[in-house]
mmCIF file of C-alpha atoms in Angstrom:
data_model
loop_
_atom_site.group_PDB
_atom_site.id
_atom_site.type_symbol
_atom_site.label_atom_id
_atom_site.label_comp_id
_atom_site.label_asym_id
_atom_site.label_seq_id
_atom_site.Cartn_x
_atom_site.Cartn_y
_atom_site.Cartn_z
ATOM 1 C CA UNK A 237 -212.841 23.126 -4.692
ATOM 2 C CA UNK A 238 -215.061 21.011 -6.944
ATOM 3 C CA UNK A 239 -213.839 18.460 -9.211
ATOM 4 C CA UNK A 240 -214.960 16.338 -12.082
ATOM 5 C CA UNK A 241 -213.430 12.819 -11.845
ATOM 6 C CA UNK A 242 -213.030 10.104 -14.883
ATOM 7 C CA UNK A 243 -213.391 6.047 -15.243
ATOM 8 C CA UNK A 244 -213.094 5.756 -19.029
ATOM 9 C CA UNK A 245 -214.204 2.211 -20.169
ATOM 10 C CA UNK A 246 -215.789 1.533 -23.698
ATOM 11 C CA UNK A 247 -219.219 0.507 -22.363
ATOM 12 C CA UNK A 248 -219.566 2.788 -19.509
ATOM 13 C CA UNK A 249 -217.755 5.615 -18.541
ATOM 14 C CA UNK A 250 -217.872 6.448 -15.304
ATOM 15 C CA UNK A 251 -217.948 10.335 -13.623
ATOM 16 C CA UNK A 252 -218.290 11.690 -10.606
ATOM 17 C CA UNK A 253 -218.228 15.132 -9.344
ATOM 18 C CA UNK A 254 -216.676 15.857 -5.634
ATOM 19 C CA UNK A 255 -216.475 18.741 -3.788
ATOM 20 C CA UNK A 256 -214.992 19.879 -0.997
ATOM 21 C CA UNK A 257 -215.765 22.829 0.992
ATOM 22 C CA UNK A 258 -215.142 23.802 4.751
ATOM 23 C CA UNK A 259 -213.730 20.485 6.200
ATOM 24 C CA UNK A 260 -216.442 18.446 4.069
ATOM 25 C CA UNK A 261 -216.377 16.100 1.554
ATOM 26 C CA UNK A 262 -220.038 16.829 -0.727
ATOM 27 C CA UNK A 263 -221.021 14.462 -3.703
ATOM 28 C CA UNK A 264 -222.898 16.746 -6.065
ATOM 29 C CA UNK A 265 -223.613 13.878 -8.684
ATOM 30 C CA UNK A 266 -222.180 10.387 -10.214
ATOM 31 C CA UNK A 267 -222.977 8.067 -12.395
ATOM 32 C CA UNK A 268 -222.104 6.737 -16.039
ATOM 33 C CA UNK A 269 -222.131 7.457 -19.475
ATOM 34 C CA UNK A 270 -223.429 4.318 -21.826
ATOM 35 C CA UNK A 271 -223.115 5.143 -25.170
ATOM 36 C CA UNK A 272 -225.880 3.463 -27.558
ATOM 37 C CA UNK A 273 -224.741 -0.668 -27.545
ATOM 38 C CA UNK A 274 -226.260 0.153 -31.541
ATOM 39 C CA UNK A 275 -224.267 2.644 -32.423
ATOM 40 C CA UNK A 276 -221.076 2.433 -34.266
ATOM 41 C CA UNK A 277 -217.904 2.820 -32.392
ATOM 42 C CA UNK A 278 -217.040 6.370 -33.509
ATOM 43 C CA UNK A 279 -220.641 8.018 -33.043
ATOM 44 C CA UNK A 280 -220.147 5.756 -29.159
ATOM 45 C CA UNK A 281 -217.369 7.609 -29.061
ATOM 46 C CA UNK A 282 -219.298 10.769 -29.593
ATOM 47 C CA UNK A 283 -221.747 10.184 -27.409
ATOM 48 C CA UNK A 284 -219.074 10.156 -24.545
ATOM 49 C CA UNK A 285 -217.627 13.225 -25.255
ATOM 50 C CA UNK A 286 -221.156 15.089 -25.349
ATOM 51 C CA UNK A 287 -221.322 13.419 -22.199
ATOM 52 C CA UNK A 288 -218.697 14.940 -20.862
ATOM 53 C CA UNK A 289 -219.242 18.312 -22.472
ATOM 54 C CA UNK A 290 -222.314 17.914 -20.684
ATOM 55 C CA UNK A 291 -221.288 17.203 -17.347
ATOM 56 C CA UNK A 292 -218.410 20.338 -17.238
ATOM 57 C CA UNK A 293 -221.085 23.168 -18.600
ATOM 58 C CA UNK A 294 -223.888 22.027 -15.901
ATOM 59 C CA UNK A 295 -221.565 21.533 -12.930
ATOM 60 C CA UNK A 296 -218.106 23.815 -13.460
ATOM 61 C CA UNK A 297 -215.655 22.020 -12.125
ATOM 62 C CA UNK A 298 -212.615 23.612 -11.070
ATOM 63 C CA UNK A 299 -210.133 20.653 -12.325
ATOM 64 C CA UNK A 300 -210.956 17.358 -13.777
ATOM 65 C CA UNK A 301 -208.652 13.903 -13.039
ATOM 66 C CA UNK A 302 -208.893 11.358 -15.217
ATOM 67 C CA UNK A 303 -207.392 7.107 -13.980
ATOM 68 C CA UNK A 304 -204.181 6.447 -16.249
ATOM 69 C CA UNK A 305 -204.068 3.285 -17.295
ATOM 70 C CA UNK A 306 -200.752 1.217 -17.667
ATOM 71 C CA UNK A 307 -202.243 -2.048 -18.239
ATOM 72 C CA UNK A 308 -204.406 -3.501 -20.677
ATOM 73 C CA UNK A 309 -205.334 -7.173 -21.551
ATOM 74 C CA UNK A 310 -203.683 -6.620 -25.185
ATOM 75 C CA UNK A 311 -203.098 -4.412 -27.827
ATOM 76 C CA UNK A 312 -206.906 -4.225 -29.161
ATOM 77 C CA UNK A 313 -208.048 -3.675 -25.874
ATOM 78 C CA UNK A 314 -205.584 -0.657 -24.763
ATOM 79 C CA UNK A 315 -206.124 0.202 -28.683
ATOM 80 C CA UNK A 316 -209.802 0.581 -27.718
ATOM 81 C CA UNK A 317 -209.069 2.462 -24.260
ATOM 82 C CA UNK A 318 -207.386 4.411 -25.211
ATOM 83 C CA UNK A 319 -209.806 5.485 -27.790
ATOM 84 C CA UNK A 320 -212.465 6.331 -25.468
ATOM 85 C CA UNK A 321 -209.656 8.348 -23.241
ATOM 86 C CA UNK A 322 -208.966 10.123 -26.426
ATOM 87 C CA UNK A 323 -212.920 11.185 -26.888
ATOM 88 C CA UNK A 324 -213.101 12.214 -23.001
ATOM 89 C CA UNK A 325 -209.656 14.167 -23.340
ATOM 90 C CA UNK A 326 -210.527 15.877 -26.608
ATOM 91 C CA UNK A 327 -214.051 17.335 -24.334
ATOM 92 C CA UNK A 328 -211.823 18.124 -21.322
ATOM 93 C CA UNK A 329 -209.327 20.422 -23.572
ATOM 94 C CA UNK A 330 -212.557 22.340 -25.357
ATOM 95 C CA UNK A 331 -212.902 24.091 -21.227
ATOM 96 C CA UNK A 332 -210.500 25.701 -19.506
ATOM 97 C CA UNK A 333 -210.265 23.011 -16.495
ATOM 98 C CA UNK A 334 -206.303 21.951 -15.645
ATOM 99 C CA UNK A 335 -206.658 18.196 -16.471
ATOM 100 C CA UNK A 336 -204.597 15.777 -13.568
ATOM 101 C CA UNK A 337 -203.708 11.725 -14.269
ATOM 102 C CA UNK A 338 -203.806 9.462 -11.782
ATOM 103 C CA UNK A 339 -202.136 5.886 -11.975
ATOM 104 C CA UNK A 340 -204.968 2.773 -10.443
ATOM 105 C CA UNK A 341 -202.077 2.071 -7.372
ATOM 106 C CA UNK A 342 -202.297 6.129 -6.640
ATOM 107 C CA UNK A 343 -205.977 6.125 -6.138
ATOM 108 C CA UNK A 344 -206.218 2.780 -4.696
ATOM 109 C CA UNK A 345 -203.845 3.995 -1.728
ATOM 110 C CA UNK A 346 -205.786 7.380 -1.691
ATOM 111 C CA UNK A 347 -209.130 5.580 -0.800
ATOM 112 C CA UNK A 348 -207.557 2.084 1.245
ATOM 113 C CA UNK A 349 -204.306 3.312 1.979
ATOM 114 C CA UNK A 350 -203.606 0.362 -0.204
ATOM 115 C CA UNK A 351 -202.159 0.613 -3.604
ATOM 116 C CA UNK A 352 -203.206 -3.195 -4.532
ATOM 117 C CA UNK A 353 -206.682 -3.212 -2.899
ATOM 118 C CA UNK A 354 -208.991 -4.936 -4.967
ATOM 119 C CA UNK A 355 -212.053 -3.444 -6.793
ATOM 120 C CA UNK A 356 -214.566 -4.739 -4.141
ATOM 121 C CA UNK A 357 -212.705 -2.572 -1.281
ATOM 122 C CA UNK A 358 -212.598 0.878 -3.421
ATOM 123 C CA UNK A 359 -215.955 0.605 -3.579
ATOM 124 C CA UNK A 360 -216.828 0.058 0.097
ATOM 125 C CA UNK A 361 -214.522 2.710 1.057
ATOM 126 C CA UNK A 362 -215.337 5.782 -1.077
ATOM 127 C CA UNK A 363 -219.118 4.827 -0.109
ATOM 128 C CA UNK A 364 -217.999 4.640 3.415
ATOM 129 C CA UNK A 365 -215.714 7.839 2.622
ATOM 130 C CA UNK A 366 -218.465 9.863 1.282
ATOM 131 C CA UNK A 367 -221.735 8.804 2.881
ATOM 132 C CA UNK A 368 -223.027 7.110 -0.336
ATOM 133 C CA UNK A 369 -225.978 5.186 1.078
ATOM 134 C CA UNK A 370 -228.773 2.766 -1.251
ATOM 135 C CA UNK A 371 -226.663 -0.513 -1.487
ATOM 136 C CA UNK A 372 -223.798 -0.713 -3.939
ATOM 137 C CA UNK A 373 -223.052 1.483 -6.746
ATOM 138 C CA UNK A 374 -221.852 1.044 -9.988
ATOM 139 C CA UNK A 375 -218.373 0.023 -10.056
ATOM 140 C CA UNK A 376 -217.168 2.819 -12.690
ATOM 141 C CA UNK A 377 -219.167 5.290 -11.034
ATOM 142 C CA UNK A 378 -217.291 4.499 -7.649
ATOM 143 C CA UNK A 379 -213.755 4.185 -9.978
ATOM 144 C CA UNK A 380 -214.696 8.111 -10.970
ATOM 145 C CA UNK A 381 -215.323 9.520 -7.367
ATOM 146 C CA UNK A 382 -212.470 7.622 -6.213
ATOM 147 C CA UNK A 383 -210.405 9.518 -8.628
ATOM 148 C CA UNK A 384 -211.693 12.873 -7.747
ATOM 149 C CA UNK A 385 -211.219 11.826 -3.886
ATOM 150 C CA UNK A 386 -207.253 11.341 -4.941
ATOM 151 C CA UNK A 387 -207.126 14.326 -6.420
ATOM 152 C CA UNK A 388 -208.692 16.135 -4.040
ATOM 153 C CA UNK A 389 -206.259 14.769 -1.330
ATOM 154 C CA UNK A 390 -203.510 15.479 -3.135
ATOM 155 C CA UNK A 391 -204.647 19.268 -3.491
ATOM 156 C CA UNK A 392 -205.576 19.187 0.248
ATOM 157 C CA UNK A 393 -202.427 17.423 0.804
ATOM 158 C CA UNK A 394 -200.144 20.317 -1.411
ATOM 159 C CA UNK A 395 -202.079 22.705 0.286
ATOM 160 C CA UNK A 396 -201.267 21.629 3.657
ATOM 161 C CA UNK A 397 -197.722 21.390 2.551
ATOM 162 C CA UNK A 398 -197.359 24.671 1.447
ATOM 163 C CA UNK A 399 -199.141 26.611 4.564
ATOM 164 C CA UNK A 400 -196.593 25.019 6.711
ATOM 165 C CA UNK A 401 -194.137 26.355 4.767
ATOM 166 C CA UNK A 402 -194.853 29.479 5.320
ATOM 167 C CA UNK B 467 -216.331 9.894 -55.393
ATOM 168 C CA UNK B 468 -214.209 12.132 -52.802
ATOM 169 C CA UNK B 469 -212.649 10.492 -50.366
ATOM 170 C CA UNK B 470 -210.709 11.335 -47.028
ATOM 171 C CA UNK B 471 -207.893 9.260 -45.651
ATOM 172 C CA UNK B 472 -206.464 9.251 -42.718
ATOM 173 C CA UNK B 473 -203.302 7.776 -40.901
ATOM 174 C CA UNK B 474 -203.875 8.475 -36.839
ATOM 175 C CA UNK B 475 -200.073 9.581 -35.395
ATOM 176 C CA UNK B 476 -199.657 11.442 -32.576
ATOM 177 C CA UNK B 477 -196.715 13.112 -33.676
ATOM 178 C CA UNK B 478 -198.392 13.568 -36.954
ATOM 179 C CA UNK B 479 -201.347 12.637 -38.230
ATOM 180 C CA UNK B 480 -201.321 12.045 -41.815
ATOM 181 C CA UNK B 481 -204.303 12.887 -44.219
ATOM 182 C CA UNK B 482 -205.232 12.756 -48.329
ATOM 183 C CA UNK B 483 -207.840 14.042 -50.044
ATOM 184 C CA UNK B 484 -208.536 11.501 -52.845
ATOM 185 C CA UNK B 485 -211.514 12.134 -56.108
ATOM 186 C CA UNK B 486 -212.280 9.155 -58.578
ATOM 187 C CA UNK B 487 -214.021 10.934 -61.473
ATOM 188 C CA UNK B 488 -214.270 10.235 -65.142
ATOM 189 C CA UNK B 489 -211.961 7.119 -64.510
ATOM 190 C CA UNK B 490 -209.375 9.380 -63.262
ATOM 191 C CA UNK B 491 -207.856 9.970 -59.812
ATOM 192 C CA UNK B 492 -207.398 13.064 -58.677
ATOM 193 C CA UNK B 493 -205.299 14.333 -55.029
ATOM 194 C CA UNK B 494 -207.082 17.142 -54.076
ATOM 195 C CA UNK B 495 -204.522 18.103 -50.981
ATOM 196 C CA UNK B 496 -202.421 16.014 -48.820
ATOM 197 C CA UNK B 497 -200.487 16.729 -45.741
ATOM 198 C CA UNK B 498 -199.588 16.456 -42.035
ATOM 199 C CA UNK B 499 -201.824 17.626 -38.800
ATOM 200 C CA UNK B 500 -199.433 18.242 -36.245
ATOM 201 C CA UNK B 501 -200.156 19.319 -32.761
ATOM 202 C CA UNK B 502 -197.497 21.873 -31.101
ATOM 203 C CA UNK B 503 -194.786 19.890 -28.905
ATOM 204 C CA UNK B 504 -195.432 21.956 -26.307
ATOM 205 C CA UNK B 505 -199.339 21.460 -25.559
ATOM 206 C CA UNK B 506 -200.201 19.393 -22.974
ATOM 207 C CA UNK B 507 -201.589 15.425 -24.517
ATOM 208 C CA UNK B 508 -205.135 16.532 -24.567
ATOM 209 C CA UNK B 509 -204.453 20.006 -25.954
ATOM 210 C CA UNK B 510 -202.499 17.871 -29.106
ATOM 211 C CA UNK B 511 -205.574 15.590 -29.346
ATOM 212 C CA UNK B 512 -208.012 18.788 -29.591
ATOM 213 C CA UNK B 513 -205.535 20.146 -32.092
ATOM 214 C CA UNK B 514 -205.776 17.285 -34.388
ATOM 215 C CA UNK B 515 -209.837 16.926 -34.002
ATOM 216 C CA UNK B 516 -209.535 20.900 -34.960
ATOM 217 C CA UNK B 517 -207.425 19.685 -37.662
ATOM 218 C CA UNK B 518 -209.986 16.891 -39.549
ATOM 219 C CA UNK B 519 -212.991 18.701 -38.664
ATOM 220 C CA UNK B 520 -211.468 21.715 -40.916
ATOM 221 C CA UNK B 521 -210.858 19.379 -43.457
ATOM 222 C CA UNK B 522 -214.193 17.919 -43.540
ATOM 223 C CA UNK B 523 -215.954 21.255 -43.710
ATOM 224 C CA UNK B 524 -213.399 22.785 -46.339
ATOM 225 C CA UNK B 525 -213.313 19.511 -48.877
ATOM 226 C CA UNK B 526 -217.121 18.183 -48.311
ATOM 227 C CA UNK B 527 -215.427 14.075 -48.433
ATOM 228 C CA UNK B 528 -218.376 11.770 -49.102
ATOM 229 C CA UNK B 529 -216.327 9.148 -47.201
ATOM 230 C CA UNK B 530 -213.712 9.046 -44.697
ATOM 231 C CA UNK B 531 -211.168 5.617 -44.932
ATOM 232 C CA UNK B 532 -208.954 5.522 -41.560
ATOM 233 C CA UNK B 533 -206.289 2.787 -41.019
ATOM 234 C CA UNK B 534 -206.850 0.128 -38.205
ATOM 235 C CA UNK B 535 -203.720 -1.095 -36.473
ATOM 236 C CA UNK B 536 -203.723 -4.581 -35.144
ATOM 237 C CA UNK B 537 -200.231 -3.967 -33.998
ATOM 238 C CA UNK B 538 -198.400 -1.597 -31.483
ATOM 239 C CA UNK B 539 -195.408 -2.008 -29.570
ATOM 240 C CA UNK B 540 -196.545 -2.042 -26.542
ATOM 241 C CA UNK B 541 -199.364 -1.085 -24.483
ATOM 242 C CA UNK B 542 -198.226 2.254 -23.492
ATOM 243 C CA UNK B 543 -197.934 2.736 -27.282
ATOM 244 C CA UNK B 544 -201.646 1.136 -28.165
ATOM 245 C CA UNK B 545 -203.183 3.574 -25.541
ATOM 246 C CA UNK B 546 -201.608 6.712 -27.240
ATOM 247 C CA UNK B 547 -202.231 5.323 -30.691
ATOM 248 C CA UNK B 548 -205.904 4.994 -29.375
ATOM 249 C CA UNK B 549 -206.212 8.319 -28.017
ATOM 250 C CA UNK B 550 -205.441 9.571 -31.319
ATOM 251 C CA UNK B 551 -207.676 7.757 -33.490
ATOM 252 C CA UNK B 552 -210.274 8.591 -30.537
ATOM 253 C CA UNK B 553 -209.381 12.346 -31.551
ATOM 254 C CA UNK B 554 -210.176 11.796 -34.913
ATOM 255 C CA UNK B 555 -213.299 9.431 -34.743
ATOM 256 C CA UNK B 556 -215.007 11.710 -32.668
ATOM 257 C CA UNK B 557 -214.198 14.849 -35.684
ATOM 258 C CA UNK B 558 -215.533 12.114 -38.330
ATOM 259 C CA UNK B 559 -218.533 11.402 -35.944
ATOM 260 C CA UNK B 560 -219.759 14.994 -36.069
ATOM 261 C CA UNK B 561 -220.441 14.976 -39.748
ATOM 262 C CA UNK B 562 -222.662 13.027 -41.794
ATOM 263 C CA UNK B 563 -219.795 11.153 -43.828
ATOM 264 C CA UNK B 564 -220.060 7.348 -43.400
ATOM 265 C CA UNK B 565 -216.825 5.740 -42.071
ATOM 266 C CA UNK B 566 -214.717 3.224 -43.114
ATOM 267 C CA UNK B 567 -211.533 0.985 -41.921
ATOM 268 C CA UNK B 568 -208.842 -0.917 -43.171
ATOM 269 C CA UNK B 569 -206.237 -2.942 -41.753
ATOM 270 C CA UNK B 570 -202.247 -1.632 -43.563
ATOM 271 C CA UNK B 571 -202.559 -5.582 -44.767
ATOM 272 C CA UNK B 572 -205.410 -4.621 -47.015
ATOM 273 C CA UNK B 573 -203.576 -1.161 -47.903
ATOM 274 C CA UNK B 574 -200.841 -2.268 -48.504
ATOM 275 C CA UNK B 575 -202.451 -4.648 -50.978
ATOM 276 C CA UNK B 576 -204.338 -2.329 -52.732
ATOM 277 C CA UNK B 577 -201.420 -0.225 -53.356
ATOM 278 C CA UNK B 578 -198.402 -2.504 -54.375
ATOM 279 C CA UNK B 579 -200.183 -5.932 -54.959
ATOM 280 C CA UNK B 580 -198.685 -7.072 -51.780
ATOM 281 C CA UNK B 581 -199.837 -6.966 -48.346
ATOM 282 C CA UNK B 582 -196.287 -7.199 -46.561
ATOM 283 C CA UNK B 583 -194.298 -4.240 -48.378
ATOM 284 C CA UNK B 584 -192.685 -1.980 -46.830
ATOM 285 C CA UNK B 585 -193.382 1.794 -45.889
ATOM 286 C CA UNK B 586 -190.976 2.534 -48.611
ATOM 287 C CA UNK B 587 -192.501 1.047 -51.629
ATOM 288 C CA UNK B 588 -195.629 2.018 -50.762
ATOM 289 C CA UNK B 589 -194.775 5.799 -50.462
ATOM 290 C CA UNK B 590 -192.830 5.240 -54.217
ATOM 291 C CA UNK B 591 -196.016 3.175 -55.886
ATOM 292 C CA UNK B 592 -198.625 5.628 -54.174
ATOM 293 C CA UNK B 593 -196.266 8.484 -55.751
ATOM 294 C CA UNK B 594 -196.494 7.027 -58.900
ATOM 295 C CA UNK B 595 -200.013 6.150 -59.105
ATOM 296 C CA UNK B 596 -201.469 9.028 -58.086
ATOM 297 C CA UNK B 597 -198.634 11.125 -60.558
ATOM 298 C CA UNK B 598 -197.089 12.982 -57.283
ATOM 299 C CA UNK B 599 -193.759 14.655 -58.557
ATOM 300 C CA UNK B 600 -191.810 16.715 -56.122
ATOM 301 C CA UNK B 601 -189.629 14.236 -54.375
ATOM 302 C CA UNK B 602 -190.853 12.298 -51.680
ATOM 303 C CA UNK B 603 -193.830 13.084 -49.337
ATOM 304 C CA UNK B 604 -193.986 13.267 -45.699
ATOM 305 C CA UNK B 605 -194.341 8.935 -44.685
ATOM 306 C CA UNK B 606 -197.931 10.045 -42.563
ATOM 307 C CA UNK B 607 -199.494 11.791 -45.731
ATOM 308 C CA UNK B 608 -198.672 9.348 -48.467
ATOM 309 C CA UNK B 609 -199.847 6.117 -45.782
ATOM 310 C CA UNK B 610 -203.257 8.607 -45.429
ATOM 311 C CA UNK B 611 -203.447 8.740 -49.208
ATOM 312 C CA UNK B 612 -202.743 5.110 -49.863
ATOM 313 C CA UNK B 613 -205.725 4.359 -47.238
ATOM 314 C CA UNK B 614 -208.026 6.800 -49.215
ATOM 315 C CA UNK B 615 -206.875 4.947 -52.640
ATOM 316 C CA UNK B 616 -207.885 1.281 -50.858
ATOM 317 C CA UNK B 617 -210.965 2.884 -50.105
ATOM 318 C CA UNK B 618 -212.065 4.117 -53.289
ATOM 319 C CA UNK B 619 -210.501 0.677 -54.856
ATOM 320 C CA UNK B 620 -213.091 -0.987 -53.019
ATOM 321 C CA UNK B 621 -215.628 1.089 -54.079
ATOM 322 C CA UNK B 622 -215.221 0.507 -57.487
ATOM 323 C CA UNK B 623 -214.659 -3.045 -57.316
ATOM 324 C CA UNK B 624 -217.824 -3.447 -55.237
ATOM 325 C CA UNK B 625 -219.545 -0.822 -58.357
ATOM 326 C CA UNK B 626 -218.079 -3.163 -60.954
ATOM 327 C CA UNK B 627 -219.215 -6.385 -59.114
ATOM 328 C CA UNK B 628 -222.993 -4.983 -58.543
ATOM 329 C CA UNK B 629 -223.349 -3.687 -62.395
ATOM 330 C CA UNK B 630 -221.831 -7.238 -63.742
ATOM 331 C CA UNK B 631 -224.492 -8.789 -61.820
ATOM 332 C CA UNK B 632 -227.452 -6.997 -63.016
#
């Protein structure tokens, strides 16, 4: 299964596409989407959704997760999140991938087995995790595969559920 | 000068089609966008992108006035309020129409004189200024026209200012 995963942040939004295929964990790509710093805020806004328009036609993910937010510094800033959530969301509905939310304290404990782990130790872990070598990534890149690694789980995790089951 | 308001709701999001011309306005159409209850969130924000890009394309706006909330309830609130206008300012991006905001202080203003009225006596003055008989509007299209009429009160003031000057 191959998933697209989602940091949305007004500056830089951060993806990363995971996949996982006979036992293995496989980063096929990650990175960020920076909108123009020129630009005004709705052709930013733009820009991100191309993006991720972009990164669903090359790669075909199967499902995408996206982080869900439930705190914000105040109500311009979650005002301003939630605008860029609205661009990525509005690219995600124009292809037929399932769409799955994921709370911060979900993926946290997906990737430490911590739910209040701080930024620093998601990133060592889902480069540990995945085999992501050349010194420290960006941190919304990392944020994106560490969503698609909790969704994956979870699938893995259903999956397992269900074949016992039977 | 044809001009496009909008109020961003996810419920229902409010728009007016406004014309100044030969000192006279004119409401071309007015109405609600709303999403079906039973989409999923992202489905409802493609909806009401669908929704202003059709309105662009079928009324040729020069310019496209959107309100700008400072306020929201809460966070949970200011993210889905955000996701909405994202919807929208991503539609408005994909055309060449310029873009404008103003806070409901400044529309309220421009409608009834006074920036603290309530939604009630804007809905009755924008009724009555703009001649709309019928009973009363839907609240979401009448705050969408009353944003278009700010707009195009600016513009003329800023007309009137630049031809005094010359």
């Amino acid at each position: 299964m191959r998933v697209l995963g989602i940091d949305p942040s007004s500056q830089s939004t951060g993806y990363g596409i995971l996949e996982f295929n006979e036992n293995q964990y496989r980063v096929l790509d990650y990175g960020t989407i920076k909108p123009s710093r020129r630009s005004p805020s709705h052709k930013k806004l733009l820009d991100i959704k191309a993006g991720v328009d972009r990164l669903i036609t090359q790669h075909a993910p199967e499902e995408v997760a996206i982080e869900n937010p439930f705190y914000a510094q105040n109500v311009k800033t979650a005002i301003t999140l939630g605008q860029v959530r609205g661009a990525v969301l509005v690219a995600v509905a124009g292809h037929e991938c399932p769409l799955f939310e994921y709370s911060p304290l979900e993926i946290k404990k997906a990737v430490t087995g911590y739910g209040r782990a701080d930024k620093n130790q998601v990133q060592t872990m889902i480069q540990a995790l995945l085999n992501i070598e050349g010194g420290k990534m960006e941190e919304d890149a990392s944020d994106a595969l560490a969503c698609a690694f909790c969704h994956l789980n979870t699938r893995l995790y259903q999956k397992n559920i269900e074949e016992s089951k039977i």
